[in-house]
Short mmCIF file of C-alpha atoms and ligand atoms in Angstrom, two decimals:
data_model
loop_
_atom_site.label_atom_id
_atom_site.label_comp_id
_atom_site.label_asym_id
_atom_site.label_seq_id
_atom_site.Cartn_x
_atom_site.Cartn_y
_atom_site.Cartn_z
CA MET J 1402 107.29 116.86 46.71
CA THR J 1403 105.58 118.41 44.50
CA ALA J 1404 104.48 121.29 46.21
CA LEU J 1405 105.43 123.75 48.86
CA PRO J 1406 105.78 121.75 52.19
CA LEU J 1407 102.67 123.15 54.67
CA ARG J 1408 104.82 122.91 57.74
CA SER J 1409 102.03 124.09 59.68
CA MET J 1410 97.98 124.07 59.27
CA LEU J 1411 95.94 125.97 61.77
CA PHE J 1412 92.07 124.84 63.04
CA ILE J 1413 90.22 127.79 63.03
CA PRO J 1414 86.50 126.94 64.00
CA GLY J 1415 84.24 128.25 61.44
CA ASP J 1416 81.58 129.68 63.31
CA SER J 1417 83.91 131.11 65.35
CA ASP J 1418 83.87 135.50 64.28
CA LYS J 1419 86.45 136.17 66.97
CA LYS J 1420 88.85 133.42 65.70
CA LEU J 1421 88.58 134.12 61.97
CA ALA J 1422 90.16 137.50 63.07
CA LYS J 1423 92.98 136.07 63.58
CA VAL J 1424 93.58 133.67 60.57
CA LYS J 1425 95.38 136.92 59.24
CA ASP J 1426 98.26 137.06 61.82
CA CYS J 1427 98.41 133.43 62.81
CA GLY J 1428 101.59 132.54 60.88
CA ALA J 1429 100.55 129.67 59.73
CA ASP J 1430 101.39 128.15 56.34
CA ALA J 1431 98.03 127.30 55.41
CA VAL J 1432 94.63 127.28 57.72
CA ILE J 1433 91.68 124.73 57.87
CA LEU J 1434 88.68 126.71 58.40
CA ASP J 1435 86.64 123.99 60.05
CA LEU J 1436 82.83 123.14 58.92
CA GLU J 1437 83.22 119.43 60.67
CA ASP J 1438 84.14 118.87 64.65
CA ALA J 1439 84.43 121.76 65.69
CA VAL J 1440 81.29 123.20 64.63
CA ALA J 1441 78.30 121.93 66.46
CA HIS J 1442 75.62 120.09 64.86
CA ALA J 1443 73.13 123.74 64.77
CA ASN J 1444 75.88 125.92 63.80
CA LYS J 1445 76.44 124.16 60.43
CA ALA J 1446 74.37 126.29 58.06
CA ALA J 1447 75.73 129.09 59.82
CA ALA J 1448 79.62 128.56 59.89
CA ARG J 1449 78.94 126.94 55.82
CA VAL J 1450 78.45 130.43 54.93
CA LYS J 1451 80.54 132.23 57.35
CA VAL J 1452 83.40 130.71 55.83
CA ALA J 1453 81.91 130.57 52.31
CA ASP J 1454 82.01 134.82 52.45
CA PHE J 1455 85.56 134.58 54.70
CA LEU J 1456 86.82 132.86 51.56
CA LYS J 1457 85.00 135.26 49.15
CA ALA J 1458 86.63 138.45 51.13
CA THR J 1459 90.07 137.38 49.87
CA HIS J 1460 91.08 136.52 46.71
CA PRO J 1461 93.88 133.22 46.46
CA ALA J 1462 96.50 135.48 44.83
CA ARG J 1463 96.30 138.03 47.67
CA ARG J 1464 95.75 135.50 50.73
CA PRO J 1465 98.55 135.50 53.04
CA MET J 1466 98.52 132.01 53.72
CA GLN J 1467 96.85 128.97 52.03
CA TYR J 1468 92.80 129.10 52.78
CA TRP J 1469 91.70 125.37 53.59
CA VAL J 1470 88.43 124.12 54.74
CA ARG J 1471 86.83 120.99 56.43
CA VAL J 1472 84.22 119.83 55.03
CA ASN J 1473 82.43 117.16 56.88
CA PRO J 1474 82.46 113.63 56.02
CA PHE J 1475 80.60 111.24 53.59
CA ASP J 1476 78.10 109.99 56.24
CA THR J 1477 76.83 113.29 56.92
CA PRO J 1478 74.30 114.53 54.80
CA HIS J 1479 76.66 117.98 54.95
CA THR J 1480 79.39 116.91 52.37
CA LEU J 1481 78.11 118.00 49.40
CA ASP J 1482 76.03 121.44 50.58
CA ASP J 1483 79.60 122.68 52.25
CA LEU J 1484 81.19 121.64 48.80
CA VAL J 1485 78.76 124.14 47.02
CA ALA J 1486 79.17 127.12 49.61
CA VAL J 1487 82.91 126.90 49.60
CA MET J 1488 83.78 126.37 46.36
CA ALA J 1489 82.16 129.81 45.70
CA GLY J 1490 85.46 130.82 47.96
CA ALA J 1491 88.17 129.26 45.75
CA PRO J 1492 89.70 127.57 48.48
CA ASP J 1493 92.75 126.57 47.87
CA GLY J 1494 92.45 123.17 49.92
CA ILE J 1495 89.64 120.60 50.93
CA PHE J 1496 90.66 118.30 54.36
CA GLN J 1497 88.45 115.59 54.58
CA PRO J 1498 87.85 114.10 57.41
CA LYS J 1499 87.33 110.00 58.13
CA THR J 1500 88.06 108.56 54.39
CA ASN J 1501 87.72 105.30 54.11
CA ASP J 1502 89.88 104.31 51.18
CA PRO J 1503 91.53 106.39 48.06
CA GLU J 1504 88.25 105.88 46.40
CA ASP J 1505 86.69 108.51 49.03
CA VAL J 1506 88.49 110.99 48.33
CA ARG J 1507 88.27 109.86 44.08
CA ARG J 1508 84.61 110.94 44.86
CA LEU J 1509 85.38 114.20 46.26
CA SER J 1510 87.96 114.64 43.54
CA HIS J 1511 85.06 114.31 40.83
CA TYR J 1512 82.84 116.77 42.87
CA LEU J 1513 85.86 119.12 42.63
CA ASP J 1514 86.42 119.12 38.73
CA ALA J 1515 82.58 119.75 38.89
CA LEU J 1516 82.93 122.92 40.99
CA GLU J 1517 85.54 124.27 39.69
CA ALA J 1518 84.45 124.51 35.89
CA ALA J 1519 80.77 126.21 37.59
CA HIS J 1520 83.07 128.82 39.31
CA GLY J 1521 85.90 129.15 36.33
CA LEU J 1522 87.99 127.69 38.41
CA GLU J 1523 91.48 126.29 36.92
CA ARG J 1524 90.54 122.30 36.90
CA GLY J 1525 92.62 120.82 39.59
CA HIS J 1526 93.47 124.29 41.79
CA VAL J 1527 91.71 122.76 44.76
CA LYS J 1528 93.82 120.64 46.32
CA ILE J 1529 93.18 117.62 48.78
CA ILE J 1530 94.22 116.10 51.84
CA PRO J 1531 92.32 113.04 54.00
CA VAL J 1532 92.38 112.47 57.60
CA ALA J 1533 93.48 109.17 56.44
CA THR J 1534 93.12 106.60 59.37
CA GLU J 1535 89.83 107.79 61.50
CA THR J 1536 87.97 104.80 60.79
CA ALA J 1537 89.05 101.54 61.55
CA ILE J 1538 89.16 99.94 57.77
CA ALA J 1539 91.07 103.14 56.53
CA PRO J 1540 94.71 101.69 57.79
CA PHE J 1541 94.36 98.73 55.83
CA THR J 1542 93.49 100.57 52.39
CA LEU J 1543 96.66 103.48 53.40
CA GLY J 1544 99.21 101.55 50.88
CA ARG J 1545 96.91 102.36 47.40
CA PHE J 1546 97.05 106.21 47.47
CA ALA J 1547 100.22 105.15 46.35
CA SER J 1548 99.02 103.59 43.29
CA ALA J 1549 95.55 105.91 43.05
CA GLY J 1550 96.63 108.15 40.92
CA LEU J 1551 94.86 110.82 42.52
CA SER J 1552 96.42 114.47 41.13
CA ARG J 1553 94.90 116.76 44.05
CA LEU J 1554 96.60 114.86 46.19
CA LEU J 1555 98.79 116.80 48.46
CA GLY J 1556 99.62 115.47 51.59
CA LEU J 1557 98.11 112.72 54.02
CA THR J 1558 97.14 112.98 57.76
CA TRP J 1559 96.20 110.76 60.51
CA GLY J 1560 94.20 111.03 63.54
CA ALA J 1561 93.86 109.19 67.11
CA GLU J 1562 90.12 110.29 68.30
CA ASP J 1563 87.73 109.49 65.59
CA LEU J 1564 89.85 106.40 65.35
CA ALA J 1565 89.47 105.99 68.96
CA ALA J 1566 85.17 106.25 68.55
CA ALA J 1567 85.68 103.61 66.20
CA VAL J 1568 87.13 100.72 67.71
CA GLY J 1569 84.85 101.60 70.87
CA ALA J 1570 88.39 102.44 73.22
CA SER J 1571 88.32 104.40 76.21
CA THR J 1572 91.31 105.92 75.99
CA ASN J 1573 93.53 105.84 73.12
CA VAL J 1574 96.93 106.46 75.11
CA ASP J 1575 98.55 104.05 77.51
CA ALA J 1576 99.74 104.33 80.72
CA SER J 1577 102.71 106.46 80.42
CA GLY J 1578 100.35 108.64 78.57
CA GLN J 1579 102.60 107.90 74.84
CA TRP J 1580 100.11 106.50 72.05
CA ASP J 1581 99.02 103.28 72.39
CA PHE J 1582 100.36 100.95 69.55
CA THR J 1583 97.15 100.91 67.75
CA TYR J 1584 97.81 105.00 67.02
CA ARG J 1585 101.64 104.27 67.05
CA MET J 1586 100.92 101.76 63.92
CA VAL J 1587 98.59 104.08 61.64
CA ARG J 1588 101.01 107.00 62.44
CA SER J 1589 103.67 105.29 60.49
CA MET J 1590 101.03 103.68 57.89
CA CYS J 1591 100.68 107.11 57.46
CA LEU J 1592 103.95 108.23 57.08
CA LEU J 1593 104.50 105.64 55.18
CA ALA J 1594 101.66 106.16 52.75
CA ALA J 1595 102.71 109.53 52.65
CA HIS J 1596 105.66 109.20 51.13
CA ALA J 1597 105.11 105.95 49.13
CA ALA J 1598 102.64 108.65 46.86
CA GLY J 1599 104.97 111.07 47.32
CA VAL J 1600 103.20 113.51 49.08
CA GLN J 1601 103.78 115.63 52.20
CA ALA J 1602 103.45 113.96 55.58
CA LEU J 1603 101.44 115.87 58.29
CA ASP J 1604 101.67 114.94 61.77
CA THR J 1605 98.21 114.76 63.69
CA LEU J 1606 97.93 117.71 66.61
CA TYR J 1607 99.09 118.00 69.96
CA VAL J 1608 96.47 118.37 72.47
CA ASP J 1609 97.90 120.29 74.93
CA PHE J 1610 98.29 123.88 73.64
CA ARG J 1611 100.36 125.17 76.75
CA ASP J 1612 102.89 122.97 76.35
CA GLU J 1613 105.22 124.56 74.23
CA GLU J 1614 108.28 122.35 75.35
CA GLY J 1615 106.68 119.59 74.67
CA LEU J 1616 105.17 120.49 71.43
CA ARG J 1617 109.03 121.33 70.01
CA ALA J 1618 110.00 118.18 71.83
CA SER J 1619 107.16 116.49 69.74
CA CYS J 1620 107.91 118.35 66.37
CA ARG J 1621 111.58 117.62 66.29
CA ILE J 1622 110.99 113.59 66.87
CA ALA J 1623 108.02 113.54 64.63
CA ARG J 1624 110.39 115.50 61.75
CA ALA J 1625 113.17 113.55 62.16
CA GLN J 1626 111.20 110.48 61.44
CA GLY J 1627 109.93 112.07 58.44
CA PHE J 1628 106.93 114.24 59.11
CA THR J 1629 107.22 117.15 56.91
CA GLY J 1630 104.66 119.01 58.66
CA ARG J 1631 101.70 119.42 61.81
CA ILE J 1632 98.55 120.08 62.42
CA ALA J 1633 97.75 123.31 65.80
CA ILE J 1634 94.42 123.80 66.93
CA HIS J 1635 95.83 127.12 68.80
CA PRO J 1636 97.55 130.06 67.17
CA ALA J 1637 100.26 129.59 69.88
CA GLN J 1638 101.27 126.48 68.52
CA VAL J 1639 102.07 127.81 65.11
CA ALA J 1640 105.40 129.69 65.62
CA ALA J 1641 107.05 126.05 67.56
CA ILE J 1642 106.02 124.06 64.77
CA ASN J 1643 106.62 126.06 61.71
CA GLU J 1644 110.42 126.51 63.38
CA SER J 1645 110.32 123.22 64.18
CA PHE J 1646 110.07 121.63 60.41
CA MET J 1647 112.43 123.95 59.03
CA PRO J 1648 115.39 122.85 58.07
CA SER J 1649 118.54 123.64 60.33
CA PRO J 1650 121.54 126.19 59.40
CA ALA J 1651 123.14 123.12 59.86
CA GLU J 1652 121.30 120.66 58.67
CA VAL J 1653 121.64 122.88 54.90
CA GLU J 1654 125.31 123.18 55.71
CA HIS J 1655 125.34 119.44 55.57
CA ALA J 1656 123.57 118.54 52.82
CA ARG J 1657 125.12 121.38 50.86
CA ARG J 1658 128.51 119.63 51.76
CA VAL J 1659 126.79 116.39 50.59
CA LEU J 1660 126.09 117.58 46.89
CA GLU J 1661 129.30 119.18 47.00
CA ALA J 1662 130.75 115.79 47.58
CA PHE J 1663 129.15 113.75 44.56
CA ALA J 1664 129.35 116.96 42.46
CA ALA J 1665 133.33 116.30 43.17
CA SER J 1666 132.97 113.14 41.97
CA PRO J 1667 131.02 112.89 38.56
CA GLY J 1668 129.74 109.64 38.18
CA ALA J 1669 129.91 108.34 41.19
CA GLY J 1670 127.21 106.53 43.22
CA THR J 1671 128.74 106.51 46.81
CA VAL J 1672 131.88 109.06 48.29
CA GLY J 1673 133.10 109.33 51.51
CA LEU J 1674 132.40 112.69 53.55
CA ASP J 1675 134.00 113.02 57.32
CA GLY J 1676 134.66 109.57 57.31
CA LYS J 1677 131.47 108.14 56.09
CA MET J 1678 130.36 106.39 53.62
CA ILE J 1679 127.56 107.95 51.70
CA ASP J 1680 125.51 107.18 48.60
CA ILE J 1681 121.97 107.63 46.26
CA PRO J 1682 119.76 108.31 49.01
CA HIS J 1683 121.82 110.49 50.80
CA ARG J 1684 122.00 112.38 47.85
CA LYS J 1685 118.25 112.63 47.33
CA GLN J 1686 117.87 113.75 50.98
CA ALA J 1687 120.20 116.86 49.93
CA GLU J 1688 118.73 117.69 47.52
CA LYS J 1689 115.08 117.21 49.08
CA LEU J 1690 116.39 119.57 52.38
CA LEU J 1691 117.64 122.42 50.06
CA ALA J 1692 114.73 122.46 48.32
CA GLN J 1693 112.49 123.13 51.46
CA ALA J 1694 115.14 125.07 52.89
CA ALA J 1695 115.06 126.65 49.81
CA ALA J 1696 111.12 127.55 49.28
CA PHE J 1697 110.33 128.47 53.35
CA GLY J 1698 112.79 130.97 52.90
CA ALA J 1699 111.67 132.83 49.86
CA ARG J 1700 108.32 133.75 52.30
N1 LIG K 3255 92.34 130.56 65.88
C1 LIG K 3255 91.80 131.16 65.92
N2 LIG K 3255 92.13 132.12 67.55
C2 LIG K 3255 91.83 131.32 67.81
C3 LIG K 3255 92.14 129.92 68.61
C4 LIG K 3255 92.20 129.50 66.77
N3 LIG K 3255 92.25 127.34 66.85
N4 LIG K 3255 92.15 128.94 69.02
C5 LIG K 3255 92.03 130.09 70.03
N5 LIG K 3255 92.22 131.62 69.64
C6 LIG K 3255 92.15 132.49 69.91
C7 LIG K 3255 91.58 133.21 71.26
O1 LIG K 3255 90.03 133.34 70.67
C8 LIG K 3255 91.27 134.05 72.14
O2 LIG K 3255 91.24 134.90 71.41
P1 LIG K 3255 91.58 136.21 72.81
O3 LIG K 3255 92.86 136.97 72.93
O4 LIG K 3255 90.73 137.69 71.60
O5 LIG K 3255 89.94 136.15 73.15
C9 LIG K 3255 93.00 133.95 72.49
O6 LIG K 3255 93.37 132.75 70.96
C10 LIG K 3255 93.39 133.14 73.19
O7 LIG K 3255 92.51 131.63 73.71
P2 LIG K 3255 92.68 130.99 74.62
O8 LIG K 3255 92.15 131.64 75.41
O9 LIG K 3255 94.07 130.40 75.13
O10 LIG K 3255 92.41 129.38 74.39
P3 LIG K 3255 90.48 129.43 74.07
O11 LIG K 3255 90.40 129.06 75.55
O12 LIG K 3255 89.86 130.65 73.62
O13 LIG K 3255 90.59 128.19 73.14
C11 LIG K 3255 90.17 126.09 71.85
C12 LIG K 3255 90.52 126.89 73.22
C13 LIG K 3255 91.00 124.82 71.94
C14 LIG K 3255 88.95 126.13 72.10
C15 LIG K 3255 90.84 126.71 70.48
O14 LIG K 3255 92.16 126.70 71.09
C16 LIG K 3255 90.26 126.33 69.47
O15 LIG K 3255 89.27 126.57 69.53
N6 LIG K 3255 90.77 125.18 68.52
C17 LIG K 3255 90.34 125.07 67.49
C18 LIG K 3255 90.02 123.42 67.59
C19 LIG K 3255 89.53 123.17 66.58
O16 LIG K 3255 89.42 123.98 65.22
N7 LIG K 3255 89.59 121.98 66.17
C20 LIG K 3255 89.05 121.19 65.12
C21 LIG K 3255 90.05 120.22 65.51
S1 LIG K 3255 90.78 118.94 65.83
MG1 LIG K 3256 87.72 114.47 64.20
#
């Protein structure tokens, strides 16, 4: 993990003053100020100005959390207008929807190079998280993120709604209400691609925002599977997500004991702990977990 993991990223529709006013107290690790699907066509231009003003109002160093912006995708006429407007406010990152492949991310990165120079921002300051499964071709390109050399890439996430539309599906869930096979498949591919690229793996949103127990259960599973954080769509989801993606005291304790066991046997590739064999992957996992715990504890 090269950067501080984002447990929760809360979507805020960019055209809503009322919801923008809730940012400072929402408790998320990042907010995503949305210019794309949460904003109706007629409000695109107004939302762009509103979000740019919102960003400009707080210097990056004084923000209570990271401020990201979801811009409109390259198959619309809005992307460059969005970027020009919001880069004047030095966002912490751009959430890029409907990417087809790592080349789309590279193209965005080049625009950011120019706009950072134009606004006197440090080169590479603005990070990127693509929603990397929203078109039919996108899943086939996921493995290429690992060797694409995209230094702004902070994480990968996935989405089921636009992919369903892309394949003409009338549903994305099966008879039991779980994600249908196509969506489970791309979710796992996104997880693998993120770890192959050494970036954060962010699970998609949990639609039923009144079902906190269901959200917690779903997050517990996602974290156990290797996801490092999750998208939120309602402020009521943030605490549950933050808590679910935080290493538990028992996990921290176990990780410490793993490292102690290795420290007690210098040079050993494998050691025993509580009657079980542990080896290098366990050690790496323990180091990762302690780094995460330290990062979250410092907040
Ligand atoms: N960000 C900030 N504030 C939010 C919010 C959000 N994402 N979602 C809800 N709120 C606020 C509401 O404005 C409301 O404020 P109030 O108490 O001052 O009236 C309060 O939280 C409670 O909201 P609630 O009535 O429970 O929900 P709602 O019916 O107003 O909104 C949604 C439901 C789904 C429309 C809303 O949660 C939302 O806009 N989510 C984000 C959608 C989005 O960005 N989607 C794009 C990515 S998929
Ligand atoms: Mg969408």
